[in-house]
Amino acid sequence: MNHNAWLAALTGELRRHGVGPDLTGHVVAEAATHLAKSGESPLRVFGPPDAYARAVADSLGGPDVRPPRRHPGPVRLAARGITKRYRGRTVLDRVDLTVRAGEIAAVVGANGAGKSTFLRICAGLLSPDAGTVAVHGTLGYCPQDGGTAEFLNPDEHFVLIGAGRGLGRAAARRAGRAGAAALEWTPPPRTQARHLSGGTRQKLNLVLARLGEPDVLLLDEPYQGFDRGTYLDFWHEVWRWRDAGKAVVVVTHLLNQLDRVDTVLDLTASRERDA
Amino acid sequence: MTRILVVAETALRELVRRRTVLIILLLFPLAFYLSRRGDHLGQSIRFVCLGLGWALSTAALFAGSAARGIEPRLRLSGYGSLHLVLGRLLALWTVGVLLSAPYFLLILVDQHDVRYGAIALVMALTVLVAVPFGLLLSAVLPRELEGTLVLLTVVGLQMVMDPASTATRALPFWFSREIGTYAIDHTDGGYLTRGLVQGLSFAVALTLLVAVAAAVRLRQRRHLRFA
């Protein structure tokens, strides 16, 4: 691994370990200076980028846990009394959720608790038996699977979704590639979606949901197939979107990030209440 | 208009990349043509038109089914259901014209003493009818196998039923036998008129039904309000 590749990898790893941009720049600059002067191999001097970044993060007392935004904006999504039954079985029972601009809501629950059903109802893809959803602004939706076209490459996906959002071809490609870069992914220009790995296809899915900067983002377990690094990148992106004033709803069954969201909707409670 | 063209372009790209499907699509009507080429030249024209209709309907059925997964996302991204329907129709009609052209040339070279203009009309109507027919099947029958079986039944009936019987007029490709008879056997203009009326009626009705089916399936649900 040459100096530049190692430094680039270190930059990504520091970000994943929650080190802020200023400190990351400082650490990387110092490492670059040292490597330039010594002429030694970075792996020999510092070790693998991941291990070195972890050591830096540990020396700072752990990742930078940001408190939730104190002053969330206006209501962007308001779901009221959502009830859904399948063949006589109540899956969702009078579920309410309010998400404001600059907030993240996590929807959690056991398998079959109705997490995806709730999100599909919020997206307007499924009708509830009772209840209403009000969306103030535009909506972006990332399904758990599907949502891409097998025979189109990533750029063609960007153009297709972008046209719906009113973006021209070049602008859609630029926006798509910028979104992909934030997930440490460079979309291959000619690879069709069917040839992408499961995790990479989910990255494409996520980037598509973000195209056109919708005000409300509904993400249904979008990290399926992500490796650890991409999973951390994903959460950093979600926090960045929150900081940019977006309302984000994430369906998840991974509870280790719940301390970093603003609202938790536990659908297991809804089922238990019904029982 | 931009949205319709983008949908059409991407639908065409998807179809062009299914190379095996394209080859089968191209050769399928040829098999129909050659099957009657030896014993009855005129019948081979009727058969090739039916083969074109079958091939195009099948392509439309599978294209429609493949698009079901991404269409709700496109709808949420700002497309209207009409953008999606018209874009896909445009792409498949284009494929239909490109698919029909070599067969028309083949008939021009291989067949004599027939009304070429009427044969071109049969092919044009076949393209106009077959595409929305396949798309409609994909809209009302979500599983491809079910749609394929219905298609098989319709085309099979079209081939075995007596074209003179009233019931066959309810089949979507009846016009091809009627106008085909006018073109091959030089019958009176009544055949042409009846075929034209039936073909155009089916083309319009099927296209409208496809648009309605998409509007219903991709409608904005009543519980959701955008402020």
Coordinates of C-alpha atoms in Angstrom, one line a residue:
Chain A
M1 CA 0.0 0.0 0.0
N2 CA 1.6 3.3 -1.0
H3 CA 1.5 6.5 1.1
N4 CA -1.5 8.1 -0.7
A5 CA -3.6 5.0 -0.5
W6 CA -2.8 4.5 3.1
L7 CA -3.5 8.1 4.0
A8 CA -6.9 8.0 2.1
A9 CA -7.8 4.8 4.0
L10 CA -6.8 6.5 7.3
T11 CA -9.0 9.5 6.5
G12 CA -12.0 7.2 6.0
E13 CA -11.3 5.1 9.1
L14 CA -10.9 8.2 11.3
R15 CA -14.3 9.4 10.1
R16 CA -15.8 6.0 10.8
H17 CA -14.4 6.1 14.3
G18 CA -16.1 9.4 15.0
V19 CA -13.1 11.7 14.8
G20 CA -14.1 15.1 13.7
P21 CA -13.0 16.6 10.4
D22 CA -10.5 19.1 11.9
L23 CA -8.7 16.6 14.0
T24 CA -8.8 14.1 11.1
G25 CA -7.1 16.7 8.9
H26 CA -4.5 17.3 11.6
V27 CA -3.7 13.6 12.2
V28 CA -3.5 12.8 8.5
A29 CA -1.3 15.8 7.8
E30 CA 1.1 14.8 10.6
A31 CA 1.2 11.2 9.4
A32 CA 1.9 12.5 5.8
T33 CA 4.7 14.7 7.0
H34 CA 6.3 11.9 8.9
L35 CA 6.0 9.5 6.0
A36 CA 7.5 12.0 3.6
K37 CA 10.4 12.7 5.8
S38 CA 11.2 9.1 6.8
G39 CA 10.4 7.5 3.4
E40 CA 9.3 4.4 5.3
S41 CA 6.3 2.2 4.5
P42 CA 3.2 3.4 6.3
L43 CA 2.2 -0.1 7.3
R44 CA 5.6 -0.5 8.9
V45 CA 5.5 2.8 10.8
F46 CA 1.8 3.1 11.8
G47 CA 0.3 -0.3 11.0
P48 CA -3.0 -0.9 9.2
P49 CA -5.2 2.3 8.8
D50 CA -8.1 0.8 10.8
A51 CA -5.9 -0.1 13.8
Y52 CA -4.2 3.3 13.8
A53 CA -7.5 5.1 13.5
R54 CA -8.9 3.1 16.4
A55 CA -5.8 3.9 18.5
V56 CA -6.3 7.7 17.7
A57 CA -10.0 7.5 18.6
D58 CA -9.3 5.6 21.8
S59 CA -6.7 8.2 22.8
L60 CA -9.5 10.8 22.5
G61 CA -11.8 8.9 24.9
G62 CA -14.0 7.2 22.3
P63 CA -16.1 8.3 19.4
D64 CA -17.6 11.8 19.2
V65 CA -21.2 11.2 20.4
R66 CA -23.2 14.2 19.4
P67 CA -26.2 15.1 21.5
P68 CA -29.5 15.3 19.7
R69 CA -30.4 18.6 18.1
R70 CA -31.9 20.8 20.8
H71 CA -34.1 22.8 18.5
P72 CA -35.8 20.6 15.9
G73 CA -37.7 22.3 13.1
P74 CA -41.3 22.1 12.0
V75 CA -43.1 18.8 11.8
R76 CA -42.3 16.9 8.6
L77 CA -44.1 13.6 9.1
A78 CA -47.1 13.0 11.3
A79 CA -48.6 9.5 11.4
R80 CA -51.7 9.2 13.5
G81 CA -53.6 6.1 14.6
I82 CA -52.1 3.8 12.0
T83 CA -53.9 0.5 12.2
K84 CA -53.3 -2.5 9.9
R85 CA -54.7 -5.9 9.9
Y86 CA -53.7 -8.9 7.8
R87 CA -56.3 -11.8 7.7
G88 CA -57.8 -10.8 11.0
R89 CA -54.5 -10.4 12.7
T90 CA -53.7 -6.9 13.9
V91 CA -50.1 -6.0 12.9
L92 CA -50.2 -2.3 13.7
D93 CA -52.6 -0.9 16.4
R94 CA -53.1 2.8 16.6
V95 CA -49.5 3.7 16.0
D96 CA -48.5 7.4 16.1
L97 CA -45.2 8.9 15.1
T98 CA -44.2 12.5 14.7
V99 CA -40.8 13.5 13.1
R100 CA -39.6 17.0 12.8
A101 CA -37.0 18.6 10.6
G102 CA -33.6 17.8 12.0
E103 CA -34.8 14.6 13.8
I104 CA -34.1 10.9 13.4
A105 CA -36.7 8.4 14.4
A106 CA -35.9 4.7 14.7
V107 CA -38.6 2.2 14.2
V108 CA -37.7 -1.0 16.1
G109 CA -39.5 -4.3 16.9
A110 CA -39.2 -8.0 16.5
N111 CA -39.5 -9.8 13.2
G112 CA -43.1 -9.5 12.0
A113 CA -43.8 -6.5 14.3
G114 CA -44.9 -4.5 11.2
K115 CA -41.8 -2.2 10.8
S116 CA -41.7 -2.4 7.0
T117 CA -45.5 -2.3 6.8
F118 CA -45.5 0.9 8.9
L119 CA -42.9 2.5 6.6
R120 CA -44.7 1.4 3.5
I121 CA -47.9 3.0 4.9
C122 CA -45.9 6.2 5.6
A123 CA -44.6 6.1 2.0
G124 CA -48.1 5.7 0.7
L125 CA -47.3 2.4 -0.9
L126 CA -49.8 0.5 1.3
S127 CA -53.2 1.6 2.7
P128 CA -53.8 1.2 6.4
D129 CA -57.2 0.1 7.8
A130 CA -57.3 3.3 9.8
G131 CA -55.2 6.3 10.4
T132 CA -53.6 9.1 8.4
V133 CA -50.1 10.3 7.4
A134 CA -49.3 13.9 6.7
V135 CA -46.0 14.7 5.0
H136 CA -44.8 18.3 4.8
G137 CA -42.3 18.4 2.0
T138 CA -40.9 15.8 -0.4
L139 CA -40.5 12.1 0.4
G140 CA -37.6 9.8 -0.3
Y141 CA -37.9 6.0 0.3
C142 CA -35.3 3.3 0.5
P143 CA -36.9 -0.2 0.4
Q144 CA -35.4 -3.2 2.3
D145 CA -34.8 -4.9 -1.1
G146 CA -35.7 -4.3 -4.7
G147 CA -36.1 -0.7 -5.8
T148 CA -33.5 -1.0 -8.5
A149 CA -33.6 -2.2 -12.1
E150 CA -31.5 -5.3 -12.9
F151 CA -30.3 -4.3 -16.3
L152 CA -29.4 -0.6 -15.6
N153 CA -26.1 0.6 -14.4
P154 CA -25.8 3.1 -11.4
D155 CA -25.5 6.2 -13.6
E156 CA -28.7 5.2 -15.5
H157 CA -30.5 4.8 -12.2
F158 CA -29.4 8.3 -11.2
V159 CA -30.7 9.7 -14.4
L160 CA -34.0 7.8 -14.1
I161 CA -34.8 8.8 -10.6
G162 CA -33.3 12.3 -11.1
A163 CA -35.6 13.0 -14.0
G164 CA -38.6 12.4 -11.7
R165 CA -37.1 14.9 -9.2
G166 CA -36.6 17.4 -12.0
L167 CA -32.9 17.0 -12.3
G168 CA -31.1 17.1 -15.7
R169 CA -28.9 14.2 -16.7
A170 CA -25.6 15.7 -15.6
A171 CA -26.9 17.1 -12.4
A172 CA -28.5 13.7 -11.5
R173 CA -25.2 11.9 -12.2
R174 CA -23.3 14.4 -10.2
A175 CA -25.7 14.1 -7.2
G176 CA -25.7 10.3 -7.4
R177 CA -21.9 10.1 -7.5
A178 CA -21.6 12.5 -4.6
G179 CA -24.0 10.5 -2.6
A180 CA -22.1 7.3 -3.4
A181 CA -18.8 8.9 -2.5
A182 CA -20.2 9.7 1.0
L183 CA -20.6 5.9 1.4
E184 CA -17.0 5.3 0.2
W185 CA -18.3 3.9 -3.1
T186 CA -17.4 4.7 -6.6
P187 CA -20.1 3.4 -8.9
P188 CA -18.6 1.4 -11.7
P189 CA -19.7 3.1 -15.0
R190 CA -20.9 0.1 -16.9
T191 CA -21.8 -2.5 -14.3
Q192 CA -25.5 -3.4 -14.3
A193 CA -27.3 -3.6 -10.9
R194 CA -27.7 -7.3 -11.2
H195 CA -23.9 -7.7 -11.1
L196 CA -23.5 -5.7 -8.0
S197 CA -23.1 -7.4 -4.6
G198 CA -26.0 -7.3 -2.2
G199 CA -24.4 -4.6 0.0
T200 CA -23.4 -2.5 -3.0
R201 CA -26.9 -2.7 -4.4
Q202 CA -28.2 -1.4 -1.1
K203 CA -25.7 1.5 -1.3
L204 CA -27.2 2.3 -4.7
N205 CA -30.7 2.0 -3.2
L206 CA -29.8 4.4 -0.5
V207 CA -28.2 6.9 -2.9
L208 CA -31.4 6.8 -5.0
A209 CA -33.5 7.6 -2.0
R210 CA -31.4 10.7 -1.3
L211 CA -31.4 12.0 -4.9
G212 CA -33.1 15.4 -5.1
E213 CA -32.6 16.1 -1.4
P214 CA -36.1 15.1 -0.2
D215 CA -37.3 16.6 3.1
V216 CA -38.4 13.3 4.6
L217 CA -36.3 10.1 4.3
L218 CA -37.9 6.7 5.0
L219 CA -35.2 4.0 5.2
D220 CA -36.2 0.4 5.6
E221 CA -33.1 -1.4 7.0
P222 CA -31.0 0.0 4.3
Y223 CA -27.7 -1.4 5.6
Q224 CA -28.4 -5.0 4.7
G225 CA -25.2 -6.5 3.4
F226 CA -23.1 -3.5 4.4
D227 CA -19.7 -4.3 5.9
R228 CA -18.8 -2.7 9.2
G229 CA -17.1 0.3 7.7
T230 CA -20.0 1.1 5.4
Y231 CA -22.4 0.6 8.2
L232 CA -20.6 3.3 10.2
D233 CA -20.4 5.5 7.2
F234 CA -24.2 5.1 6.8
W235 CA -24.9 6.3 10.3
H236 CA -22.5 9.2 9.9
E237 CA -24.5 10.1 6.7
V238 CA -27.8 9.8 8.6
W239 CA -26.5 12.2 11.3
R240 CA -25.3 14.6 8.6
W241 CA -28.7 14.6 7.0
R242 CA -30.3 15.3 10.4
D243 CA -27.9 18.2 10.8
A244 CA -28.9 19.5 7.4
G245 CA -32.5 19.7 8.7
K246 CA -33.9 16.5 7.1
A247 CA -36.4 14.3 8.9
V248 CA -35.2 10.7 8.9
V249 CA -37.1 7.5 9.8
V250 CA -34.9 4.4 10.0
V251 CA -36.3 0.9 10.4
T252 CA -33.8 -1.1 12.3
H253 CA -33.4 -4.1 14.5
L254 CA -29.8 -3.2 15.5
L255 CA -30.2 -1.4 18.8
N256 CA -26.6 -0.2 19.3
Q257 CA -27.3 3.1 17.5
L258 CA -30.5 4.0 19.4
D259 CA -28.8 6.3 21.8
R260 CA -28.0 8.6 18.8
V261 CA -31.5 9.0 17.5
D262 CA -34.2 11.4 18.7
T263 CA -37.2 9.2 18.8
V264 CA -37.7 5.4 19.1
L265 CA -40.9 3.8 18.0
D266 CA -41.1 0.3 19.4
L267 CA -43.7 -1.7 17.5
T268 CA -43.3 -4.7 19.7
A269 CA -45.1 -2.5 22.3
S270 CA -48.0 -2.0 19.8
R271 CA -48.4 -5.8 19.3
E272 CA -48.2 -6.4 23.1
R273 CA -50.8 -3.8 23.7
D274 CA -53.1 -5.5 21.2
A275 CA -52.5 -8.9 22.8
Chain B
M1 CA -42.2 15.0 -21.9
T2 CA -38.7 14.6 -20.6
R3 CA -39.9 12.1 -18.0
I4 CA -41.7 10.0 -20.6
L5 CA -38.6 10.0 -22.8
V6 CA -36.3 9.0 -19.9
V7 CA -38.6 6.1 -19.0
A8 CA -38.8 5.1 -22.7
E9 CA -35.0 5.3 -23.0
T10 CA -34.3 3.2 -19.9
A11 CA -36.9 0.6 -20.9
L12 CA -35.2 0.3 -24.3
R13 CA -31.8 -0.1 -22.7
E14 CA -33.1 -2.8 -20.4
L15 CA -34.6 -4.7 -23.3
V16 CA -31.6 -4.3 -25.5
R17 CA -29.4 -5.8 -22.8
R18 CA -31.4 -9.0 -22.7
R19 CA -29.6 -10.3 -25.8
T20 CA -30.9 -13.8 -25.7
V21 CA -34.5 -12.5 -25.4
L22 CA -33.9 -10.2 -28.3
I23 CA -32.6 -13.0 -30.5
I24 CA -35.6 -15.2 -29.6
L25 CA -37.9 -12.3 -30.2
L26 CA -36.4 -11.7 -33.7
L27 CA -36.5 -15.4 -34.7
F28 CA -39.9 -16.3 -33.2
P29 CA -42.0 -14.9 -36.0
L30 CA -39.6 -16.4 -38.6
A31 CA -40.4 -19.8 -37.3
F32 CA -44.1 -19.0 -37.8
Y33 CA -43.4 -17.8 -41.3
L34 CA -41.3 -20.8 -42.3
S35 CA -43.8 -23.2 -40.9
R36 CA -46.3 -22.5 -43.7
R37 CA -43.8 -21.2 -46.3
G38 CA -43.8 -24.5 -48.2
D39 CA -47.5 -25.3 -48.6
H40 CA -49.3 -22.0 -48.5
L41 CA -47.6 -18.7 -49.1
G42 CA -50.5 -16.5 -48.1
Q43 CA -51.0 -18.4 -44.8
S44 CA -47.3 -17.8 -43.9
I45 CA -48.1 -14.1 -44.0
R46 CA -51.0 -14.5 -41.5
F47 CA -48.8 -16.7 -39.3
V48 CA -45.9 -14.3 -39.3
C49 CA -48.2 -11.5 -38.1
L50 CA -49.6 -13.7 -35.4
G51 CA -46.0 -14.6 -34.4
L52 CA -45.1 -10.9 -34.2
G53 CA -48.1 -10.3 -32.0
W54 CA -47.2 -13.1 -29.7
A55 CA -43.6 -12.2 -29.5
L56 CA -44.3 -8.5 -28.7
S57 CA -47.1 -9.3 -26.2
T58 CA -44.7 -11.6 -24.4
A59 CA -41.9 -9.0 -24.4
A60 CA -44.4 -6.4 -23.0
L61 CA -45.7 -8.9 -20.4
F62 CA -42.2 -9.5 -19.1
A63 CA -41.1 -5.8 -19.3
G64 CA -44.2 -4.8 -17.4
S65 CA -43.6 -7.5 -14.7
A66 CA -39.9 -6.5 -14.3
A67 CA -40.9 -2.9 -13.8
R68 CA -43.3 -3.5 -11.0
G69 CA -40.5 -3.5 -8.4
I70 CA -39.2 0.0 -9.3
E71 CA -42.4 1.7 -10.3
P72 CA -43.6 2.6 -6.8
R73 CA -40.2 4.2 -6.2
L74 CA -40.5 6.1 -9.5
R75 CA -43.9 7.3 -8.5
L76 CA -42.6 8.6 -5.2
S77 CA -39.7 10.3 -7.1
G78 CA -42.1 12.5 -9.0
Y79 CA -43.3 10.5 -11.9
G80 CA -47.0 10.3 -12.7
S81 CA -48.4 6.9 -13.6
L82 CA -49.1 8.2 -17.1
H83 CA -45.4 9.1 -17.6
L84 CA -44.5 5.5 -16.7
V85 CA -47.2 4.0 -19.0
L86 CA -46.5 6.2 -22.0
G87 CA -42.7 5.8 -21.6
R88 CA -43.0 2.0 -21.6
L89 CA -45.5 2.0 -24.5
L90 CA -43.2 4.2 -26.5
A91 CA -40.2 1.9 -26.0
L92 CA -42.1 -1.2 -26.8
W93 CA -43.9 0.2 -29.8
T94 CA -40.4 1.2 -31.1
V95 CA -39.2 -2.3 -30.6
G96 CA -42.3 -3.5 -32.4
V97 CA -41.6 -1.4 -35.4
L98 CA -38.0 -2.4 -35.5
L99 CA -39.0 -6.1 -35.2
S100 CA -41.7 -5.9 -37.9
A101 CA -39.5 -4.0 -40.5
P102 CA -37.4 -7.0 -41.5
Y103 CA -40.4 -9.2 -41.9
F104 CA -42.1 -6.7 -44.1
L105 CA -39.0 -6.6 -46.2
L106 CA -39.0 -10.4 -46.3
I107 CA -42.6 -10.4 -47.6
L108 CA -41.7 -7.8 -50.1
V109 CA -39.0 -10.0 -51.5
D110 CA -40.6 -13.4 -51.0
Q111 CA -44.3 -12.9 -51.8
H112 CA -45.9 -11.6 -55.0
D113 CA -49.4 -10.6 -56.0
V114 CA -50.3 -9.4 -52.5
R115 CA -51.4 -6.0 -51.2
Y116 CA -48.3 -4.8 -49.5
G117 CA -49.9 -1.7 -48.0
A118 CA -52.5 -3.9 -46.3
I119 CA -49.8 -6.1 -44.9
A120 CA -48.0 -3.1 -43.5
L121 CA -51.3 -2.1 -41.9
V122 CA -51.7 -5.5 -40.3
M123 CA -48.2 -5.2 -38.9
A124 CA -48.7 -1.7 -37.6
L125 CA -52.0 -2.7 -35.9
T126 CA -50.3 -5.8 -34.5
V127 CA -47.6 -3.6 -32.9
L128 CA -50.3 -1.2 -31.6
V129 CA -52.4 -4.0 -30.1
A130 CA -49.8 -6.5 -28.9
V131 CA -47.8 -4.1 -26.6
P132 CA -50.7 -2.8 -24.5
F133 CA -52.2 -6.3 -24.4
G134 CA -48.9 -7.7 -22.9
L135 CA -48.7 -4.7 -20.5
L136 CA -52.3 -5.1 -19.4
L137 CA -51.7 -8.8 -18.6
S138 CA -48.7 -7.8 -16.5
A139 CA -50.8 -5.3 -14.7
V140 CA -53.7 -7.6 -13.8
L141 CA -51.7 -10.8 -13.3
P142 CA -48.8 -10.0 -11.1
R143 CA -47.1 -13.4 -11.7
E144 CA -45.4 -13.9 -15.1
L145 CA -46.4 -17.5 -15.4
E146 CA -50.1 -16.7 -15.1
G147 CA -49.8 -14.0 -17.8
T148 CA -47.8 -16.3 -20.1
L149 CA -50.5 -18.9 -19.8
V150 CA -53.3 -16.5 -20.6
L151 CA -51.2 -15.2 -23.6
L152 CA -50.7 -18.8 -24.8
T153 CA -54.5 -19.4 -24.5
V154 CA -55.4 -16.3 -26.5
V155 CA -52.9 -16.9 -29.3
G156 CA -53.8 -20.6 -29.4
L157 CA -57.5 -19.8 -29.7
Q158 CA -56.7 -17.2 -32.4
M159 CA -55.0 -19.9 -34.4
V160 CA -57.5 -22.7 -34.1
M161 CA -60.9 -20.9 -34.0
D162 CA -62.8 -20.3 -37.2
P163 CA -62.2 -16.6 -38.1
A164 CA -65.7 -16.4 -39.5
S165 CA -67.4 -17.1 -36.2
T166 CA -68.6 -14.1 -34.2
A167 CA -66.7 -15.2 -31.0
T168 CA -63.3 -14.8 -32.6
R169 CA -63.9 -11.0 -33.0
A170 CA -63.5 -10.8 -29.2
L171 CA -59.9 -12.0 -29.6
P172 CA -57.3 -9.2 -29.9
F173 CA -55.6 -10.3 -33.1
W174 CA -58.7 -11.1 -35.2
F175 CA -58.0 -8.1 -37.4
S176 CA -54.9 -9.8 -38.7
R177 CA -56.9 -12.6 -40.3
E178 CA -59.4 -10.2 -41.7
I179 CA -57.0 -7.7 -43.2
G180 CA -54.7 -10.6 -44.1
T181 CA -57.5 -12.1 -46.3
Y182 CA -58.0 -8.7 -48.0
A183 CA -54.2 -8.5 -48.7
I184 CA -53.6 -12.1 -49.8
D185 CA -56.9 -13.2 -51.4
H186 CA -57.8 -9.8 -52.9
T187 CA -61.3 -9.8 -51.3
D188 CA -63.5 -6.7 -51.1
G189 CA -62.9 -3.7 -48.9
G190 CA -65.3 -5.0 -46.3
Y191 CA -62.6 -7.2 -44.9
L192 CA -60.2 -4.2 -44.6
T193 CA -62.8 -2.0 -42.9
R194 CA -63.9 -4.7 -40.4
G195 CA -60.3 -5.5 -39.6
L196 CA -59.3 -1.9 -39.2
V197 CA -62.2 -1.1 -37.0
Q198 CA -61.6 -4.1 -34.7
G199 CA -57.8 -3.5 -34.6
L200 CA -58.1 0.2 -33.8
S201 CA -60.8 -0.4 -31.2
F202 CA -58.6 -3.0 -29.5
A203 CA -55.6 -0.7 -29.6
V204 CA -57.4 2.2 -28.1
A205 CA -59.3 0.1 -25.5
L206 CA -56.2 -1.8 -24.4
T207 CA -54.1 1.3 -24.1
L208 CA -56.7 3.0 -22.0
L209 CA -57.1 0.0 -19.8
V210 CA -53.3 -0.1 -19.3
A211 CA -53.3 3.5 -18.3
V212 CA -56.3 3.0 -15.9
A213 CA -54.7 -0.1 -14.3
A214 CA -51.4 1.8 -13.7
A215 CA -53.3 4.8 -12.3
V216 CA -55.2 2.5 -9.8
R217 CA -52.1 0.5 -8.8
L218 CA -49.8 3.5 -8.4
R219 CA -52.5 5.9 -7.0
Q220 CA -51.7 8.2 -4.1
R221 CA -53.4 6.5 -1.2
R222 CA -56.1 8.4 0.6
H223 CA -54.5 8.2 4.0
L224 CA -51.5 10.1 2.8
R225 CA -51.6 13.9 2.5
F226 CA -48.8 16.1 1.2
A227 CA -48.8 19.6 2.7

